[in-house]
Short mmCIF file of C-alpha atoms and ligand atoms in Angstrom, two decimals:
data_model
loop_
_atom_site.label_atom_id
_atom_site.label_comp_id
_atom_site.label_asym_id
_atom_site.label_seq_id
_atom_site.Cartn_x
_atom_site.Cartn_y
_atom_site.Cartn_z
CA MET A 1122 -73.53 35.18 -40.85
CA PHE A 1123 -72.97 39.08 -40.38
CA GLN A 1124 -70.55 40.73 -42.55
CA LYS A 1125 -69.67 43.68 -40.52
CA ILE A 1126 -69.82 44.00 -37.18
CA LEU A 1127 -68.97 47.53 -34.98
CA ILE A 1128 -66.67 47.19 -31.35
CA ALA A 1129 -68.70 49.97 -29.03
CA ASN A 1130 -65.37 49.46 -26.38
CA ARG A 1131 -61.96 49.84 -26.33
CA GLY A 1132 -59.03 48.05 -24.50
CA GLU A 1133 -58.76 45.12 -24.74
CA ILE A 1134 -62.04 43.02 -25.10
CA ALA A 1135 -62.45 45.37 -28.42
CA VAL A 1136 -59.40 44.03 -29.03
CA ARG A 1137 -59.98 40.34 -28.34
CA ILE A 1138 -63.49 40.86 -30.21
CA ILE A 1139 -61.46 41.87 -32.94
CA ARG A 1140 -59.61 39.30 -33.36
CA ALA A 1141 -62.73 36.82 -33.49
CA CYS A 1142 -64.57 38.90 -35.75
CA LYS A 1143 -60.92 38.32 -38.26
CA GLN A 1144 -61.11 34.39 -37.34
CA MET A 1145 -64.54 34.40 -38.38
CA GLY A 1146 -63.97 36.62 -41.90
CA VAL A 1147 -66.77 39.65 -40.38
CA GLU A 1148 -65.28 42.35 -41.32
CA THR A 1149 -64.61 45.23 -38.44
CA VAL A 1150 -65.92 48.77 -37.49
CA ALA A 1151 -63.49 50.05 -33.86
CA ILE A 1152 -64.28 53.39 -32.54
CA TYR A 1153 -62.76 55.66 -30.40
CA SER A 1154 -62.34 58.32 -28.14
CA GLU A 1155 -59.95 61.09 -29.20
CA ALA A 1156 -56.97 59.77 -26.28
CA ASP A 1157 -57.65 56.87 -28.56
CA ARG A 1158 -56.59 57.94 -32.06
CA SER A 1159 -52.94 55.18 -31.43
CA ALA A 1160 -55.02 52.63 -29.45
CA LEU A 1161 -54.51 49.27 -30.77
CA HIS A 1162 -58.18 48.44 -31.21
CA VAL A 1163 -57.95 50.95 -34.19
CA GLN A 1164 -55.03 50.06 -35.76
CA LEU A 1165 -56.63 46.27 -35.48
CA ALA A 1166 -60.09 47.33 -37.31
CA ASP A 1167 -60.46 47.20 -41.02
CA GLU A 1168 -61.99 50.70 -40.57
CA ALA A 1169 -62.33 53.37 -37.60
CA VAL A 1170 -64.54 56.27 -36.93
CA CYS A 1171 -63.68 59.00 -33.72
CA VAL A 1172 -67.20 58.83 -31.82
CA GLY A 1173 -66.42 61.58 -29.60
CA GLY A 1174 -64.17 63.57 -27.11
CA ASN A 1175 -61.83 61.65 -24.33
CA LYS A 1176 -64.52 61.25 -21.22
CA SER A 1177 -66.39 57.82 -22.12
CA SER A 1178 -69.70 60.38 -22.04
CA GLU A 1179 -68.76 62.41 -25.24
CA SER A 1180 -67.12 59.11 -26.73
CA TYR A 1181 -67.90 55.24 -25.55
CA LEU A 1182 -71.40 55.81 -24.22
CA ASN A 1183 -72.41 58.18 -26.21
CA MET A 1184 -74.91 56.52 -28.08
CA GLU A 1185 -76.40 58.18 -30.97
CA ASN A 1186 -72.37 58.68 -32.14
CA ILE A 1187 -72.04 55.27 -32.18
CA ILE A 1188 -75.50 53.76 -33.82
CA THR A 1189 -74.65 56.55 -35.88
CA ALA A 1190 -70.79 54.86 -36.46
CA ALA A 1191 -73.11 51.25 -37.33
CA VAL A 1192 -74.97 53.35 -39.41
CA SER A 1193 -72.89 55.08 -41.61
CA THR A 1194 -70.33 51.79 -41.74
CA GLY A 1195 -73.07 49.76 -42.65
CA ALA A 1196 -72.45 47.63 -39.34
CA GLU A 1197 -74.66 45.09 -39.06
CA ALA A 1198 -74.11 44.39 -35.18
CA ILE A 1199 -73.18 45.81 -32.34
CA HIS A 1200 -70.66 44.02 -30.12
CA PRO A 1201 -70.53 46.14 -27.33
CA GLY A 1202 -67.69 44.66 -24.82
CA PHE A 1203 -67.96 44.52 -21.58
CA GLY A 1204 -68.07 48.01 -19.11
CA PHE A 1205 -69.79 51.07 -20.84
CA LEU A 1206 -72.79 50.43 -22.40
CA SER A 1207 -72.46 46.93 -22.11
CA GLU A 1208 -75.52 46.42 -19.89
CA ASN A 1209 -77.74 49.43 -20.94
CA ALA A 1210 -81.13 48.15 -21.64
CA ALA A 1211 -81.67 51.77 -23.72
CA PHE A 1212 -78.79 50.59 -25.84
CA ALA A 1213 -80.13 47.84 -26.74
CA GLU A 1214 -83.67 49.00 -27.72
CA LEU A 1215 -82.03 51.85 -29.39
CA CYS A 1216 -79.73 49.28 -31.43
CA ILE A 1217 -82.88 47.12 -32.96
CA GLU A 1218 -85.29 50.20 -33.55
CA CYS A 1219 -82.71 51.36 -35.75
CA GLY A 1220 -82.00 48.03 -37.73
CA ILE A 1221 -79.47 47.38 -35.82
CA ARG A 1222 -78.61 43.77 -34.48
CA PHE A 1223 -77.05 44.22 -30.32
CA ILE A 1224 -74.82 41.28 -29.84
CA GLY A 1225 -76.67 40.49 -26.16
CA PRO A 1226 -79.66 40.16 -24.50
CA LYS A 1227 -82.45 41.33 -25.65
CA ALA A 1228 -83.31 44.48 -23.96
CA ASP A 1229 -85.87 43.24 -21.14
CA ALA A 1230 -83.54 40.79 -19.88
CA ILE A 1231 -80.95 43.38 -18.67
CA SER A 1232 -83.13 45.75 -17.01
CA ASN A 1233 -84.83 43.27 -15.28
CA MET A 1234 -80.92 41.47 -14.19
CA GLY A 1235 -79.56 45.14 -14.14
CA ASN A 1236 -81.82 45.65 -11.26
CA LYS A 1237 -80.30 43.92 -8.35
CA SER A 1238 -83.59 44.05 -6.07
CA LYS A 1239 -85.88 42.90 -9.32
CA ALA A 1240 -82.87 39.84 -10.33
CA ARG A 1241 -83.51 38.91 -6.84
CA GLU A 1242 -87.23 39.14 -6.76
CA MET A 1243 -87.50 36.87 -9.84
CA MET A 1244 -84.75 34.39 -8.19
CA ILE A 1245 -86.65 34.29 -5.32
CA ALA A 1246 -90.07 33.37 -7.64
CA ALA A 1247 -88.19 31.01 -9.78
CA GLY A 1248 -87.26 28.95 -6.55
CA VAL A 1249 -83.53 29.85 -7.29
CA PRO A 1250 -81.27 30.42 -3.43
CA VAL A 1251 -80.65 33.76 -2.69
CA VAL A 1252 -78.63 35.38 0.49
CA PRO A 1253 -81.19 35.86 3.39
CA GLY A 1254 -81.86 39.32 3.41
CA SER A 1255 -84.91 41.92 1.95
CA ASP A 1256 -87.21 40.63 -0.61
CA GLY A 1257 -86.70 42.96 -2.59
CA ALA A 1258 -86.03 47.07 -2.30
CA VAL A 1259 -86.03 48.31 1.08
CA ALA A 1260 -88.69 51.36 0.80
CA THR A 1261 -87.72 53.28 3.48
CA LEU A 1262 -84.99 52.76 6.78
CA SER A 1263 -87.77 52.36 9.15
CA GLU A 1264 -88.93 49.22 7.17
CA ALA A 1265 -84.80 48.49 6.95
CA LYS A 1266 -84.31 49.17 10.53
CA THR A 1267 -86.61 46.10 11.18
CA LEU A 1268 -85.79 43.48 8.85
CA ALA A 1269 -81.69 44.15 9.21
CA ASP A 1270 -82.45 43.27 12.84
CA GLN A 1271 -84.33 40.04 11.61
CA ILE A 1272 -82.27 39.25 9.70
CA GLY A 1273 -79.41 39.17 12.09
CA TYR A 1274 -75.67 41.30 12.18
CA PRO A 1275 -73.51 41.41 9.49
CA VAL A 1276 -75.65 42.94 7.24
CA LEU A 1277 -75.38 44.08 3.91
CA ILE A 1278 -76.58 47.53 2.53
CA LYS A 1279 -76.90 47.49 -1.06
CA ALA A 1280 -77.83 49.27 -3.99
CA SER A 1281 -80.34 48.23 -6.54
CA ALA A 1282 -78.97 50.05 -9.18
CA GLY A 1283 -75.01 48.88 -7.77
CA GLY A 1284 -71.80 47.47 -9.87
CA GLY A 1285 -68.39 47.19 -10.06
CA GLY A 1286 -67.52 46.77 -6.38
CA ARG A 1287 -69.35 49.63 -5.63
CA GLY A 1288 -72.49 50.99 -3.99
CA MET A 1289 -72.78 47.98 -0.85
CA ARG A 1290 -72.39 49.00 2.55
CA ILE A 1291 -72.08 47.08 5.36
CA ALA A 1292 -73.77 47.52 8.60
CA TYR A 1293 -72.32 45.79 11.74
CA SER A 1294 -74.91 46.12 14.44
CA PRO A 1295 -78.42 48.26 15.45
CA ASP A 1296 -76.67 51.39 15.73
CA ASP A 1297 -74.26 51.62 13.07
CA PHE A 1298 -77.63 50.51 11.02
CA ALA A 1299 -79.00 54.56 9.88
CA ARG A 1300 -76.04 55.51 9.41
CA ALA A 1301 -75.01 53.44 6.85
CA PHE A 1302 -77.87 53.44 4.80
CA GLU A 1303 -78.20 56.90 5.17
CA THR A 1304 -74.28 56.74 3.22
CA ALA A 1305 -74.98 54.66 0.79
CA LYS A 1306 -78.29 55.68 -0.42
CA SER A 1307 -77.30 59.07 -0.62
CA GLU A 1308 -73.76 57.14 -2.78
CA ALA A 1309 -75.93 55.61 -5.07
CA LYS A 1310 -78.05 58.37 -6.08
CA ILE A 1311 -74.72 59.52 -7.38
CA ALA A 1312 -73.02 57.00 -8.36
CA PHE A 1313 -75.97 55.24 -10.69
CA GLY A 1314 -78.83 58.35 -10.53
CA ASP A 1315 -81.34 55.93 -9.07
CA ASP A 1316 -80.88 54.52 -4.72
CA THR A 1317 -82.74 52.46 -4.94
CA MET A 1318 -81.54 49.62 -1.71
CA TYR A 1319 -82.38 46.50 -0.28
CA LEU A 1320 -80.59 44.21 2.49
CA GLU A 1321 -78.87 40.92 2.28
CA LYS A 1322 -76.43 39.23 5.17
CA TYR A 1323 -73.14 39.75 5.02
CA LEU A 1324 -71.56 36.25 4.70
CA LEU A 1325 -68.66 35.74 6.88
CA HIS A 1326 -66.08 34.45 4.24
CA PRO A 1327 -67.26 33.03 1.80
CA LYS A 1328 -65.87 32.40 -1.61
CA HIS A 1329 -67.49 34.11 -4.65
CA ILE A 1330 -68.32 31.49 -8.32
CA GLU A 1331 -70.43 32.35 -10.47
CA PHE A 1332 -71.51 30.08 -13.73
CA GLN A 1333 -70.96 30.96 -17.21
CA ILE A 1334 -74.16 30.56 -19.21
CA ILE A 1335 -75.03 30.21 -22.92
CA ALA A 1336 -78.04 30.38 -24.83
CA ASP A 1337 -79.06 30.63 -27.95
CA LYS A 1338 -83.16 32.05 -29.54
CA TYR A 1339 -84.36 28.88 -29.72
CA GLY A 1340 -84.46 28.06 -26.03
CA ASN A 1341 -81.09 25.55 -25.79
CA VAL A 1342 -79.17 27.12 -22.66
CA VAL A 1343 -75.90 25.33 -21.14
CA HIS A 1344 -73.46 26.26 -18.43
CA LEU A 1345 -70.19 26.35 -19.29
CA GLY A 1346 -68.86 25.57 -16.11
CA GLU A 1347 -67.53 27.75 -13.71
CA ARG A 1348 -64.66 30.27 -12.50
CA ASP A 1349 -63.66 30.90 -8.75
CA CYS A 1350 -63.36 34.73 -7.84
CA SER A 1351 -62.34 35.17 -4.47
CA ILE A 1352 -59.66 36.78 -4.87
CA GLN A 1353 -60.81 40.15 -4.58
CA ARG A 1354 -59.63 43.90 -3.62
CA ARG A 1355 -62.84 45.92 -2.64
CA ASN A 1356 -64.92 43.72 -4.28
CA GLN A 1357 -63.33 43.89 -7.84
CA LYS A 1358 -62.02 40.67 -8.77
CA VAL A 1359 -58.01 40.50 -9.28
CA ILE A 1360 -57.63 35.90 -10.30
CA GLU A 1361 -59.94 34.27 -11.35
CA GLU A 1362 -59.89 30.36 -12.51
CA ALA A 1363 -61.51 27.30 -13.38
CA PRO A 1364 -62.56 25.33 -12.45
CA SER A 1365 -63.10 25.86 -8.76
CA LEU A 1366 -62.28 23.53 -5.83
CA ILE A 1367 -65.92 22.71 -5.54
CA SER A 1368 -67.33 18.80 -5.46
CA SER A 1369 -68.79 18.05 -8.17
CA LYS A 1370 -71.81 17.71 -5.82
CA LEU A 1371 -72.56 21.10 -5.97
CA ARG A 1372 -71.49 22.05 -9.72
CA ASP A 1373 -73.90 20.55 -10.89
CA ALA A 1374 -76.87 22.15 -7.87
CA MET A 1375 -74.73 25.25 -8.88
CA GLY A 1376 -75.59 24.95 -12.46
CA GLU A 1377 -78.74 23.73 -12.47
CA ALA A 1378 -79.48 26.19 -10.84
CA ALA A 1379 -77.90 28.95 -12.88
CA VAL A 1380 -79.01 27.30 -15.99
CA LYS A 1381 -82.19 27.80 -14.23
CA ALA A 1382 -82.01 31.90 -13.26
CA ALA A 1383 -81.19 32.43 -17.29
CA ARG A 1384 -84.47 30.49 -18.49
CA THR A 1385 -86.02 32.17 -16.05
CA VAL A 1386 -85.91 35.13 -17.41
CA GLY A 1387 -85.56 34.74 -20.85
CA TYR A 1388 -82.37 34.87 -21.30
CA GLU A 1389 -80.63 34.36 -24.95
CA ASN A 1390 -76.83 34.74 -25.37
CA ALA A 1391 -73.48 35.08 -23.16
CA GLY A 1392 -74.63 36.34 -19.35
CA THR A 1393 -72.93 35.02 -16.08
CA ILE A 1394 -74.96 34.13 -13.03
CA GLU A 1395 -72.77 35.04 -9.94
CA PHE A 1396 -72.94 33.01 -7.24
CA LEU A 1397 -70.96 33.25 -3.08
CA VAL A 1398 -70.93 30.00 -1.39
CA SER A 1399 -69.89 28.78 2.39
CA GLY A 1400 -70.10 25.37 3.16
CA ASP A 1401 -71.96 24.08 1.18
CA ALA A 1402 -74.84 26.00 0.92
CA PHE A 1403 -74.44 28.70 -2.54
CA TYR A 1404 -76.62 31.74 -2.76
CA PHE A 1405 -77.69 34.15 -5.66
CA ILE A 1406 -75.74 37.44 -6.04
CA GLU A 1407 -76.41 38.90 -9.61
CA MET A 1408 -76.13 38.85 -12.70
CA ASN A 1409 -73.87 39.96 -15.59
CA THR A 1410 -75.70 40.04 -18.51
CA ARG A 1411 -72.25 39.80 -21.22
CA ILE A 1412 -69.33 38.89 -21.42
CA GLN A 1413 -66.93 39.27 -18.17
CA VAL A 1414 -63.68 40.17 -18.41
CA GLU A 1415 -63.07 36.77 -16.64
CA HIS A 1416 -64.48 35.02 -20.36
CA PRO A 1417 -61.12 33.42 -20.74
CA VAL A 1418 -60.37 31.24 -18.05
CA THR A 1419 -63.11 29.57 -19.48
CA GLU A 1420 -62.60 28.94 -22.64
CA MET A 1421 -59.29 27.80 -21.96
CA VAL A 1422 -61.16 23.98 -19.88
CA THR A 1423 -64.03 23.99 -22.34
CA GLY A 1424 -62.60 24.94 -25.50
CA ILE A 1425 -64.93 27.62 -26.22
CA ASP A 1426 -64.36 30.59 -27.64
CA ILE A 1427 -67.16 31.93 -26.25
CA ILE A 1428 -67.40 35.71 -28.64
CA GLN A 1429 -67.58 33.47 -31.02
CA GLU A 1430 -70.50 31.95 -29.86
CA GLN A 1431 -71.82 35.16 -28.89
CA ILE A 1432 -71.95 36.83 -32.55
CA LYS A 1433 -73.70 33.03 -34.31
CA ILE A 1434 -75.88 33.56 -31.25
CA ALA A 1435 -76.90 36.72 -32.06
CA SER A 1436 -76.75 36.46 -36.25
CA GLY A 1437 -80.08 33.61 -35.59
CA GLU A 1438 -77.59 30.54 -35.08
CA GLU A 1439 -78.44 27.95 -33.31
CA LEU A 1440 -75.98 26.10 -30.35
CA SER A 1441 -73.72 23.74 -32.00
CA PHE A 1442 -73.64 21.36 -28.65
CA GLN A 1443 -75.61 20.61 -25.89
CA GLN A 1444 -74.61 19.96 -21.88
CA ASP A 1445 -72.98 16.43 -22.48
CA ASP A 1446 -70.65 17.68 -24.27
CA VAL A 1447 -69.28 20.72 -22.13
CA ARG A 1448 -66.03 19.11 -20.07
CA LEU A 1449 -63.58 20.53 -18.91
CA GLN A 1450 -60.42 20.00 -18.76
CA GLY A 1451 -57.22 20.55 -16.88
CA HIS A 1452 -56.70 24.03 -14.66
CA SER A 1453 -56.54 27.65 -16.19
CA ILE A 1454 -55.65 30.51 -14.31
CA GLU A 1455 -55.80 34.86 -14.80
CA VAL A 1456 -54.75 37.30 -13.33
CA ARG A 1457 -55.53 41.07 -13.96
CA VAL A 1458 -52.49 43.40 -15.06
CA ASN A 1459 -53.39 47.04 -13.93
CA ALA A 1460 -51.92 49.87 -14.37
CA GLU A 1461 -51.44 51.57 -10.58
CA ASN A 1462 -49.19 50.97 -7.37
CA PRO A 1463 -49.99 48.63 -4.34
CA LYS A 1464 -47.76 50.27 -2.65
CA GLU A 1465 -50.12 53.42 -2.66
CA ASN A 1466 -53.55 51.64 -1.82
CA PHE A 1467 -53.36 51.17 -5.18
CA ARG A 1468 -53.27 54.43 -7.05
CA PRO A 1469 -54.05 53.94 -11.09
CA SER A 1470 -50.83 55.29 -12.67
CA PRO A 1471 -50.77 55.67 -15.91
CA GLY A 1472 -47.86 56.66 -18.30
CA THR A 1473 -46.52 55.40 -21.46
CA VAL A 1474 -44.60 51.77 -21.55
CA LYS A 1475 -41.49 52.07 -22.27
CA LEU A 1476 -41.24 48.50 -22.42
CA LEU A 1477 -42.75 44.74 -22.82
CA HIS A 1478 -42.65 42.05 -22.44
CA VAL A 1479 -45.08 38.62 -23.02
CA PRO A 1480 -44.16 35.52 -21.58
CA ASN A 1481 -45.24 32.73 -23.79
CA GLY A 1482 -45.03 29.50 -24.43
CA HIS A 1483 -47.94 26.36 -24.43
CA GLY A 1484 -50.99 27.75 -22.57
CA ILE A 1485 -50.28 31.32 -22.45
CA ARG A 1486 -52.33 34.16 -23.46
CA PHE A 1487 -51.86 37.66 -22.56
CA ASP A 1488 -54.91 39.81 -23.43
CA SER A 1489 -54.92 42.74 -23.30
CA PHE A 1490 -54.30 46.44 -25.31
CA ILE A 1491 -50.80 47.95 -24.20
CA TYR A 1492 -47.46 48.05 -27.16
CA THR A 1493 -43.86 49.67 -26.13
CA GLY A 1494 -44.34 53.04 -27.25
CA TYR A 1495 -47.60 53.24 -25.04
CA GLN A 1496 -49.50 55.79 -23.71
CA ILE A 1497 -51.76 55.19 -21.34
CA PRO A 1498 -54.69 57.25 -21.57
CA PRO A 1499 -55.61 58.19 -17.83
CA TYR A 1500 -59.49 58.75 -18.59
CA TYR A 1501 -60.38 54.68 -18.24
CA ASP A 1502 -60.07 52.07 -16.26
CA SER A 1503 -56.56 50.39 -15.05
CA MET A 1504 -57.40 47.14 -16.54
CA MET A 1505 -53.52 46.51 -19.37
CA GLY A 1506 -54.87 43.31 -20.27
CA LYS A 1507 -54.55 39.71 -18.09
CA LEU A 1508 -52.32 37.43 -18.80
CA ILE A 1509 -53.90 33.59 -18.42
CA VAL A 1510 -52.68 29.95 -18.17
CA HIS A 1511 -54.01 26.44 -19.05
CA ALA A 1512 -52.27 23.37 -17.39
CA ASN A 1513 -53.17 19.93 -16.44
CA SER A 1514 -53.99 20.23 -12.89
CA ARG A 1515 -54.23 23.57 -10.87
CA ASN A 1516 -50.52 22.98 -8.85
CA GLU A 1517 -49.09 23.34 -12.84
CA ALA A 1518 -50.82 26.08 -13.70
CA ILE A 1519 -50.09 28.10 -10.20
CA ARG A 1520 -46.19 26.65 -11.36
CA LYS A 1521 -46.75 28.39 -14.56
CA MET A 1522 -48.36 31.70 -13.71
CA ILE A 1523 -45.59 32.17 -11.24
CA ALA A 1524 -42.91 31.53 -14.23
CA SER A 1525 -44.95 33.29 -16.44
CA LEU A 1526 -45.51 36.36 -14.13
CA ASP A 1527 -42.01 36.62 -13.40
CA GLU A 1528 -40.93 36.75 -17.23
CA LEU A 1529 -43.20 39.50 -17.52
CA ILE A 1530 -41.87 43.01 -18.24
CA ILE A 1531 -43.86 46.37 -18.43
CA ASP A 1532 -41.45 49.01 -17.38
CA GLY A 1533 -41.89 52.44 -17.59
CA VAL A 1534 -45.75 52.26 -16.09
CA ASP A 1535 -46.59 50.81 -12.42
CA ASN A 1536 -48.63 47.47 -12.23
CA ASN A 1537 -49.58 45.32 -9.51
CA ARG A 1538 -47.23 42.18 -10.89
CA GLU A 1539 -45.14 41.77 -7.93
CA PHE A 1540 -48.27 41.61 -5.81
CA CYS A 1541 -50.41 39.09 -8.03
CA LEU A 1542 -47.14 37.33 -7.98
CA LYS A 1543 -47.09 37.03 -3.94
CA ILE A 1544 -50.67 35.85 -4.03
CA LEU A 1545 -50.04 32.42 -5.80
CA GLU A 1546 -46.94 31.90 -3.75
CA ASN A 1547 -48.65 32.10 -0.64
CA ASP A 1548 -48.68 28.57 0.53
CA GLU A 1549 -52.95 28.97 1.42
CA TYR A 1550 -53.05 30.54 -2.05
CA GLN A 1551 -51.95 27.69 -3.30
CA ARG A 1552 -53.48 24.71 -1.35
CA GLY A 1553 -57.35 26.77 -1.90
CA GLU A 1554 -57.94 27.94 1.44
CA PHE A 1555 -58.97 31.30 0.40
CA ASP A 1556 -61.81 33.31 0.28
CA THR A 1557 -63.19 37.17 -0.59
CA GLY A 1558 -61.12 37.67 2.54
CA PHE A 1559 -58.07 36.91 0.76
CA ILE A 1560 -56.54 39.81 0.04
CA VAL A 1561 -57.05 42.23 3.42
CA ARG A 1562 -56.45 38.79 5.43
CA HIS A 1563 -52.81 38.83 3.94
CA LEU A 1564 -52.42 42.30 2.45
CA GLU A 1565 -49.41 43.28 4.56
CA SER A 1566 -47.86 40.02 3.21
CA LEU A 1567 -48.89 40.72 0.08
CA LEU A 1568 -46.83 43.55 -0.50
CA GLY A 1569 -43.84 43.04 0.79
CA TYR A 1570 -41.89 42.42 -1.76
CA ASP A 1571 -39.43 44.90 -3.58
CA SER A 1572 -39.97 47.34 -5.92
CA HIS A 1573 -38.11 47.73 -9.52
CA GLU A 1574 -38.25 51.44 -9.86
P1 LIG B 1982 -71.47 44.10 -8.02
O1 LIG B 1982 -72.47 44.27 -8.92
O2 LIG B 1982 -71.06 45.20 -7.18
O3 LIG B 1982 -69.93 43.96 -8.77
P2 LIG B 1982 -71.92 42.28 -6.32
O4 LIG B 1982 -73.30 42.07 -5.81
O5 LIG B 1982 -71.66 41.71 -7.59
O6 LIG B 1982 -71.93 43.83 -6.48
O7 LIG B 1982 -71.18 41.84 -5.37
C1 LIG B 1982 -69.02 41.93 -5.36
C2 LIG B 1982 -68.60 40.69 -4.24
O8 LIG B 1982 -69.02 41.88 -2.77
C3 LIG B 1982 -68.91 40.10 -4.55
O9 LIG B 1982 -67.75 38.92 -5.21
C4 LIG B 1982 -68.30 39.28 -2.30
O10 LIG B 1982 -67.01 39.25 -2.58
C5 LIG B 1982 -69.50 40.55 -2.36
N1 LIG B 1982 -70.64 40.27 -1.61
C6 LIG B 1982 -71.63 40.73 -1.84
N2 LIG B 1982 -72.60 40.76 -1.52
C7 LIG B 1982 -72.59 39.49 -0.38
C8 LIG B 1982 -72.82 39.23 1.18
N3 LIG B 1982 -74.10 39.30 0.78
N4 LIG B 1982 -71.60 38.78 1.89
C9 LIG B 1982 -70.52 38.96 2.02
N5 LIG B 1982 -70.11 39.53 0.98
C10 LIG B 1982 -70.63 39.76 -0.20
#
């Protein structure tokens, strides 16, 4: 086992990883930007190194400074968390070149799956169902248009390098296509420096269901069941739960496909295979080659600490369980608590936390990094934490989440607590009748609460 790990991240995931390390008796090195000098992850780690300025490009994306921090503190491994450098194959490679273990998959798995059109091609070759669309990337507008006409509208134009819900455009009709294609392409060029595009049929009312994969260096690949992440705003997840409401037959088929997908790319460590589900049909959309924001709901229903597993796998341990040992127990829901004002088009609202009160009790968990008096810097994303509950049944989990959100107080910072409460209280949500279009369909009623401020 490693003696010391550097955590190349900030916010709640850095705190989450530091806690896992402490429980395993592993020393930790935090990195931070100037704006994060007083951040919780810096306070909790055994050592902390400032790696640069406020902008992510100067600090959390600064590969040279991060590697230097690891070498100079004697850290044997780097955990990248999610976002930042977590899906950067060059960084994974650089770690290895510098004699540091990267807690994640090998660089070639990251680059193969990070290119979404390539991932699609590989899945087609492996017999994993994908959304009807182009075989891989489309080279020209006219080729794309011809294909779109064959696929049938609406068509989704996606950037191969896309992520975080960005780099996508829907073309509703042939007349729309050229403009949507060119807009998506130029957006992708600016956002990702890569304007390779591919096409998928735009599915109406799908559910987003993803499988957690865990794989060791010895070819053992196991899935830890699925999460329903259909409650989304602008293709970004807001509420996630495990398990989903699919039949056990569909779960088995999807789980098998997810394991096959991971094997196809020689996957190692934790990863997620994302599918869209429409009726009984399921389609691969992408693989995320890192820990996900929503991993806690899987931990709650399986009893497996996924971060600790990641660290054990990277240190060379064999998985201590097989597929048959994985049992899903009860139901778990996670709400992403964001510093934003839903009533002002979800405008990010960094500020100072004047008072924090966190709900507590059996099966209630708050993965966060904020504290009373903490000033949220404006430079990073707006997620302040994740409220997670676990109960015997979905109905009980919903009630527990409502009670917990009711109790949560984050004074001084606009947030989406009431908006999420409205989702949890919605009849259709409670009946399990929801898909990725839920928030858009119900937006008006979900915003129908009185603000406290
Ligand atoms: P990103 O990498 O940006 O997260 P994904 O490909 O994972 O993009 O898709 C994010 C979300 O966009 C999905 O969860 C779903 O809500 C929507 N989406 C993606 N592909 C399709 C599709 N073919 N049809 C309908 N919705 C889609």
